[in-house]
Tab-separated table of C-alpha atoms in Angstrom:
chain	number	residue	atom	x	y	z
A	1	UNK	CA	80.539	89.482	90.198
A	2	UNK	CA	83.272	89.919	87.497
A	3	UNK	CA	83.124	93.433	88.477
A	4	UNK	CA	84.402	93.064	91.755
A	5	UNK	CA	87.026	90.824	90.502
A	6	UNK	CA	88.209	93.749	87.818
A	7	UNK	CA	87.525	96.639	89.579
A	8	UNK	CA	91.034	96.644	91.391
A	9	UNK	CA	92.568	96.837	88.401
A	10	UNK	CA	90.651	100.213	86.964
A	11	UNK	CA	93.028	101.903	89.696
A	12	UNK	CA	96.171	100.848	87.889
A	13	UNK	CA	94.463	101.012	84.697
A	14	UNK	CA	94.313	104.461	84.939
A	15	UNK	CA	97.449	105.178	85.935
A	16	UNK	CA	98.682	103.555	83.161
A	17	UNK	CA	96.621	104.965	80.857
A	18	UNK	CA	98.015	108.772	82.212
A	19	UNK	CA	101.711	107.225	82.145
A	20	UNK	CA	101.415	106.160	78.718
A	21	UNK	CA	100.313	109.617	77.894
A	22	UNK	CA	102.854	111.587	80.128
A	23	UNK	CA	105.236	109.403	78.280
A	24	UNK	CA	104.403	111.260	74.838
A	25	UNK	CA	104.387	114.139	76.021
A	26	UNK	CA	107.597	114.137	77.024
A	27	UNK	CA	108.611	112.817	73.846
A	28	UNK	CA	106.858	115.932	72.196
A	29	UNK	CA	109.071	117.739	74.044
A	30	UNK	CA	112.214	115.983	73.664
A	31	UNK	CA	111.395	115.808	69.623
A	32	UNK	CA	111.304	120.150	69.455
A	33	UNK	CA	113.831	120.693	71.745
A	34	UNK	CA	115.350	122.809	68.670
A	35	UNK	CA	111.961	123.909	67.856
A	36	UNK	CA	112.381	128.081	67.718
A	37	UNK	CA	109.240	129.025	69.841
A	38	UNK	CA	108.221	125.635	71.297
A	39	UNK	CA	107.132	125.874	74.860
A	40	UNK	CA	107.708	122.457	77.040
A	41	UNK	CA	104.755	121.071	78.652
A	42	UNK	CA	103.809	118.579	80.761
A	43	UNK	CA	101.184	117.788	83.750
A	44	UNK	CA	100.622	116.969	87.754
A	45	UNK	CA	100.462	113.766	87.819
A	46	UNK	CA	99.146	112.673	90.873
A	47	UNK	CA	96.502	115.300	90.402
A	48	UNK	CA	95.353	113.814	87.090
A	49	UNK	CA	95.547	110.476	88.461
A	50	UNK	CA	92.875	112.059	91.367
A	51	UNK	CA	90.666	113.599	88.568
A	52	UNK	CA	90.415	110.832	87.109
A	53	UNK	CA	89.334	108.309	89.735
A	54	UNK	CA	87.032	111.499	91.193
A	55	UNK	CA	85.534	111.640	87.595
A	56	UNK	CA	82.683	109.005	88.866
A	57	UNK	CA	82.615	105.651	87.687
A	58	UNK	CA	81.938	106.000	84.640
A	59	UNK	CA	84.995	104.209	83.176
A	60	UNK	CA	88.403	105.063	81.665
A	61	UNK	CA	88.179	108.466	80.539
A	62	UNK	CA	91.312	108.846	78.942
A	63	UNK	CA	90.246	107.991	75.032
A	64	UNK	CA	88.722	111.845	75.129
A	65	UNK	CA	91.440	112.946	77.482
A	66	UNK	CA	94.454	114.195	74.962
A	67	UNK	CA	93.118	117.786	73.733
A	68	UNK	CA	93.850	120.738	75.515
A	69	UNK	CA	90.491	121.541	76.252
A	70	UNK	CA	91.433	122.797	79.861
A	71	UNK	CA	93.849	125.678	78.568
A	72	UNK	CA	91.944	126.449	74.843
A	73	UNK	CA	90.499	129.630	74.809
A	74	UNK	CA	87.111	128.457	73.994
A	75	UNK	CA	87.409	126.559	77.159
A	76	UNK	CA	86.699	123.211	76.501
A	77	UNK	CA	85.901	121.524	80.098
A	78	UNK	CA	86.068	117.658	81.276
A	79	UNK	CA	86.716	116.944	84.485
A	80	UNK	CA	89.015	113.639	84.035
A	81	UNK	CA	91.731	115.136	81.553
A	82	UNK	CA	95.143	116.158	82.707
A	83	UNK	CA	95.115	119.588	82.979
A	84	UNK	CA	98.700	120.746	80.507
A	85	UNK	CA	100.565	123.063	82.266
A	86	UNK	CA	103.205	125.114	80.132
A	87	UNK	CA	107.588	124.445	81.239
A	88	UNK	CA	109.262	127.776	82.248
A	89	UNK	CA	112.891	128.063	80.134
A	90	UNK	CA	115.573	127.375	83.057
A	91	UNK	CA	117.623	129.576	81.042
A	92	UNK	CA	117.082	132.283	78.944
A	93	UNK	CA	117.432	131.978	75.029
A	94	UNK	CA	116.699	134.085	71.943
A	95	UNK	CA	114.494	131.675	70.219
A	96	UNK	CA	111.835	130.998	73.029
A	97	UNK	CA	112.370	127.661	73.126
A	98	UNK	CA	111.725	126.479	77.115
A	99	UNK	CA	112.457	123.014	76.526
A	100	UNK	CA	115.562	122.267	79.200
A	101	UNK	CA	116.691	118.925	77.963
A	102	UNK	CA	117.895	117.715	81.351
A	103	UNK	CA	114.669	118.261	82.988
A	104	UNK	CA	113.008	116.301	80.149
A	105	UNK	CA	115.698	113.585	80.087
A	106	UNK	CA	115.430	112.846	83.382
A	107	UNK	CA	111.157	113.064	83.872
A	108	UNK	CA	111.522	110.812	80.472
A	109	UNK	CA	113.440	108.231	82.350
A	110	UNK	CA	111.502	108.612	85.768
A	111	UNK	CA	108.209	108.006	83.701
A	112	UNK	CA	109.391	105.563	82.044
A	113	UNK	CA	110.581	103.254	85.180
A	114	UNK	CA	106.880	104.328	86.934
A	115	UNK	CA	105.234	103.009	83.976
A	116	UNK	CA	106.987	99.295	84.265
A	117	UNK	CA	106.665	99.678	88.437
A	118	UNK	CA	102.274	100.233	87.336
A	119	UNK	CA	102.787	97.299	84.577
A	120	UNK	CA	104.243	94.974	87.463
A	121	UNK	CA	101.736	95.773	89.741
A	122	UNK	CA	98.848	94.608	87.516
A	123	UNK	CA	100.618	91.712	86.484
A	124	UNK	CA	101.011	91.034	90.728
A	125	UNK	CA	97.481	91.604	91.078
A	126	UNK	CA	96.223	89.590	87.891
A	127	UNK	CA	98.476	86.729	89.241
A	128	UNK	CA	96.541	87.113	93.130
A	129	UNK	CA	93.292	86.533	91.666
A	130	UNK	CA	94.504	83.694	89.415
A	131	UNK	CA	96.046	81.855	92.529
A	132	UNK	CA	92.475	82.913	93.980
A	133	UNK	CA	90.864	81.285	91.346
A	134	UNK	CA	93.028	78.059	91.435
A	135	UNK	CA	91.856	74.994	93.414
A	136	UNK	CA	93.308	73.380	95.910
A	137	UNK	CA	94.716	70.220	94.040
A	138	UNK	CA	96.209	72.102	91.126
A	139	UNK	CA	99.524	72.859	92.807
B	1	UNK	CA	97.268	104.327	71.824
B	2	UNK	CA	98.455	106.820	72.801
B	3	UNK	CA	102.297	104.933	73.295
B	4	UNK	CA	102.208	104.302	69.051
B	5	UNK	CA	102.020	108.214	68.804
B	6	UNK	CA	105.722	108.314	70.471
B	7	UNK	CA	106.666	106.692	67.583
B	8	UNK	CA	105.500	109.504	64.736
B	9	UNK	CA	106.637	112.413	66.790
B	10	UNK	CA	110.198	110.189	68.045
B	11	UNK	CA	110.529	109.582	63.486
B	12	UNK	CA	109.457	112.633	62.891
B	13	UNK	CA	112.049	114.673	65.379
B	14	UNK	CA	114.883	112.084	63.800
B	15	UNK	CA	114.374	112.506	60.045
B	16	UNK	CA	114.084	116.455	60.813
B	17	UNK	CA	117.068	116.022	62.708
B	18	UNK	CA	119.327	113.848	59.808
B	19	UNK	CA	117.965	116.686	57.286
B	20	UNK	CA	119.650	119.060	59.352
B	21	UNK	CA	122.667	117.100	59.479
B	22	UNK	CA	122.538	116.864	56.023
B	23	UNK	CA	122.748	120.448	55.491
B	24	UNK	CA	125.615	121.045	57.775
B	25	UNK	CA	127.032	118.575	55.677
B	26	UNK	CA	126.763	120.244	52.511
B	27	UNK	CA	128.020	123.426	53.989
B	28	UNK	CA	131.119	122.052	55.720
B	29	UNK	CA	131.772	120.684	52.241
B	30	UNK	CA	131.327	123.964	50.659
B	31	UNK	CA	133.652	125.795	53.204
B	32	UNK	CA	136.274	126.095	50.640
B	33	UNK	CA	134.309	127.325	47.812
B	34	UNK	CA	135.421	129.831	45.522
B	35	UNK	CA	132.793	132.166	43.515
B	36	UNK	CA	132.368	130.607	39.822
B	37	UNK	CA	131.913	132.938	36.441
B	38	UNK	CA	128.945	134.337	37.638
B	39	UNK	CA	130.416	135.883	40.544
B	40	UNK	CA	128.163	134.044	43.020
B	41	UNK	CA	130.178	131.452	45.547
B	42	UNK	CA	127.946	129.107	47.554
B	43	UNK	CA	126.272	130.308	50.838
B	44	UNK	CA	125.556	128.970	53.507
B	45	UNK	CA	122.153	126.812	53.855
B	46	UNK	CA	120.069	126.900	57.757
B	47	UNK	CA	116.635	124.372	58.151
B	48	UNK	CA	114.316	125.929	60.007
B	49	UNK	CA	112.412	123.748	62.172
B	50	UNK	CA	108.728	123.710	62.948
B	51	UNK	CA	106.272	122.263	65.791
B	52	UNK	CA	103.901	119.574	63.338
B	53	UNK	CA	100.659	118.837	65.839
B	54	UNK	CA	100.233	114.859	64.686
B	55	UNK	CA	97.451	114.143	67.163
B	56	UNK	CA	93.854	112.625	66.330
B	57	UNK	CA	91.434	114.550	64.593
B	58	UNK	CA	89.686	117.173	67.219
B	59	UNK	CA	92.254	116.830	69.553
B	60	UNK	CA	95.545	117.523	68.581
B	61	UNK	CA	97.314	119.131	70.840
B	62	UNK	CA	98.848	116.227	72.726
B	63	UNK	CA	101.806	115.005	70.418
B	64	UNK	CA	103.727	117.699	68.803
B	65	UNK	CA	106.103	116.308	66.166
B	66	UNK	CA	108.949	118.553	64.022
B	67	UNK	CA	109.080	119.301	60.603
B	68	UNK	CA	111.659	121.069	58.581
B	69	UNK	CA	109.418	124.121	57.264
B	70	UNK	CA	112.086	126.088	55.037
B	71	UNK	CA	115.659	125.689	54.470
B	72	UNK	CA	117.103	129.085	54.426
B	73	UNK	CA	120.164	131.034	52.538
B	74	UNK	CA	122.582	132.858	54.708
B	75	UNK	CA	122.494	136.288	52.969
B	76	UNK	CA	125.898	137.277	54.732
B	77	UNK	CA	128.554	138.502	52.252
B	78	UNK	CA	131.025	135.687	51.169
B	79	UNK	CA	134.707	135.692	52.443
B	80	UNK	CA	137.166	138.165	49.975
B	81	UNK	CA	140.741	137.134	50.060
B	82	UNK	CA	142.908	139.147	47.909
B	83	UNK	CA	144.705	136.516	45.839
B	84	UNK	CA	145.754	138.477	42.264
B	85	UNK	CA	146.915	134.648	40.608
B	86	UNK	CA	144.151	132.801	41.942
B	87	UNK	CA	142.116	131.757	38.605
B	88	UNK	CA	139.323	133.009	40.212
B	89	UNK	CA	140.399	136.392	41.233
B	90	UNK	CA	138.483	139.288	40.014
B	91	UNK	CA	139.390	142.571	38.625
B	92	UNK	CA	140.547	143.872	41.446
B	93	UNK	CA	142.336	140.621	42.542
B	94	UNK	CA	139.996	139.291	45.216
B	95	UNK	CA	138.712	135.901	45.555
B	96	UNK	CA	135.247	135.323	47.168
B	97	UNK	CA	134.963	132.395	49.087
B	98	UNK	CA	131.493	130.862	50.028
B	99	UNK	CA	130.277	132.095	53.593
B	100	UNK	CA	130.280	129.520	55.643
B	101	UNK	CA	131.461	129.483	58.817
B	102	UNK	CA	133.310	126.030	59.565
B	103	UNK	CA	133.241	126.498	63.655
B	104	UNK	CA	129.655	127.409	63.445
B	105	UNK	CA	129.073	124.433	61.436
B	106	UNK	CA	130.322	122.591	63.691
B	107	UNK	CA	128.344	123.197	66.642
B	108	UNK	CA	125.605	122.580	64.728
B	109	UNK	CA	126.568	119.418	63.639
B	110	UNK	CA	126.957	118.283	67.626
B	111	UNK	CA	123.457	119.829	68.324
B	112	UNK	CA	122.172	117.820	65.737
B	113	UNK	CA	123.591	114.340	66.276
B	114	UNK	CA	122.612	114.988	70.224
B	115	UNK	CA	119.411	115.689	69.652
B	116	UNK	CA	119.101	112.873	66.760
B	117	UNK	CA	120.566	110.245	69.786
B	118	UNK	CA	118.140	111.894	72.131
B	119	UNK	CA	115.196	110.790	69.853
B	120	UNK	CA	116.593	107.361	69.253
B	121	UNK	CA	116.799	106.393	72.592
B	122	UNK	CA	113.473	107.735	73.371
B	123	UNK	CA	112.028	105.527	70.788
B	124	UNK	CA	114.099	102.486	72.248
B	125	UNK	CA	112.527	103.464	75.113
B	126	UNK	CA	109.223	103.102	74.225
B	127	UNK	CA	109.643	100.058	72.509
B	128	UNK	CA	110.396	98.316	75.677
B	129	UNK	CA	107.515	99.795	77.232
B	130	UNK	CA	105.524	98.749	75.033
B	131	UNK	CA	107.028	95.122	74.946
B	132	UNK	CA	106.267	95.037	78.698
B	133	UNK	CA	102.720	96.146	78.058
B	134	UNK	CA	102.194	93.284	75.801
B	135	UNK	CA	103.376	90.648	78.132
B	136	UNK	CA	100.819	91.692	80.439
B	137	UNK	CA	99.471	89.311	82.601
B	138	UNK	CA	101.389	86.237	81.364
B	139	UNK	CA	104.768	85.259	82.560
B	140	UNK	CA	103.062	86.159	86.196
């Protein structure tokens, strides 16, 4: 029964869970954007967000989710992990570093609002099934 | 937690960062240097940063912090004025002068202390993230 009271929140969960991560990779990025060599990456979101509720039910797979496995050449698999897809360099430079600082400033910030918007809607939806849960007489 | 990680790589980008600053600070203040006895005047120094994987064990690939890996001499040839009185001058009546170059310096310098408010406010950034996250579910 608790189940069905939680299981709106895995959604959200998740999301979260791939925010939180998108988040650091952007600040990977944003941390070698001097880096000679470094290539920018980052991920689809909403596709990651669709592997992972596709992955079965089978819970949050995000704790195993972080390594490369997709892209390594001794091709890891798992079917929930965001797959890491490598930043083109908007402009050309000598030390083959593709990190383009407004690009990363400004998915930095967008992640970073999307994050709070998921936060607020768990907190909307933990506060539905508390008024749910509250009787009649309790104000 | 994957949110703590922004933390390490967020440190580690600004401490490489300040290390660079603190090299262009050295040079800038060496601009002026003349050669000593030995006939060797200061050159110029460069850090040269590296990608530091700081991820879990087995899968480490996520967060990518930076690390100053070497801090390398600028092998250029010093400045040579030709200054016969200078104390400094040498038998032919040049002077050699370190090698660094002030305007380069100073590019540098405004790389650096972008990139050092870049990680800053990244890090502020995730602090109030995480703030939010742990106020989850209470003032609802």
């Amino acid at each position: 029964m608790i189940n069905r009271l939680t299981s709106t929140l895995d959604f959200q969960t998740r999301a979260l869970g791939l925010r939180a991560e998108r988040q650091r990779l952007i600040a990977s990025n944003i941390a070698n954007a001097d880096t000679p060599g470094y290539v920018a990456r980052d991920f689809n979101f909403a596709q990651a967000l669709q592997q992972a509720n596709g992955g079965g039910s089978s819970g949050f797979k995000l704790a195993d989710n972080a390594a490369l496995a997709a892209q390594t050449p001794d091709g890891g698999n798992g079917s929930a992990q965001p797959r890491l897809n490598y930043a083109m360099a908007s402009q050309t430079n000598l030390d083959g570093n593709s990190v383009d600082m407004d690009r990363e400033r400004a998915s930095f910030a967008e992640n970073a609002l999307k994050y709070e918007s998921t936060l607020r809607f768990i907190n909307s939806s933990v506060k539905t099934t508390l008024d749910a849960m509250k009787s009649h007489n309790q104000g | 937690m994957s949110m703590m990680k922004i933390f390490d790589v967020a440190g580690s980008a600004v401490s490489a960062q300040s290390q660079r600053l603190n090299v262009v600070a050295s040079n800038l203040a060496n601009a002026d240097t003349v050669a000593g006895p030995d006939g060797q005047a200061y050159k110029a120094r460069q850090v040269v940063f590296q990608t530091v994987l700081m991820g879990e064990q087995g899968h480490n690939d996520s967060a990518a912090g930076v690390r100053v890996s070497t801090v390398r001499e600028d092998q250029a040839q010093g400045r040579r004025v030709h200054d016969p009185k200078h104390p400094s001058a040498d038998a032919d009546g040049y002077v050699t002068y370190s090698n660094v170059n002030a305007v380069e310096e100073m590019v540098n310098m405004i790389s650096a202390s972008r990139s050092y408010q870049n990680s800053i406010e990244v890090m502020n950034t995730a602090k109030s993230l995480m703030q939010k996250t742990l106020q989850m579910g209470q003032q609802v």
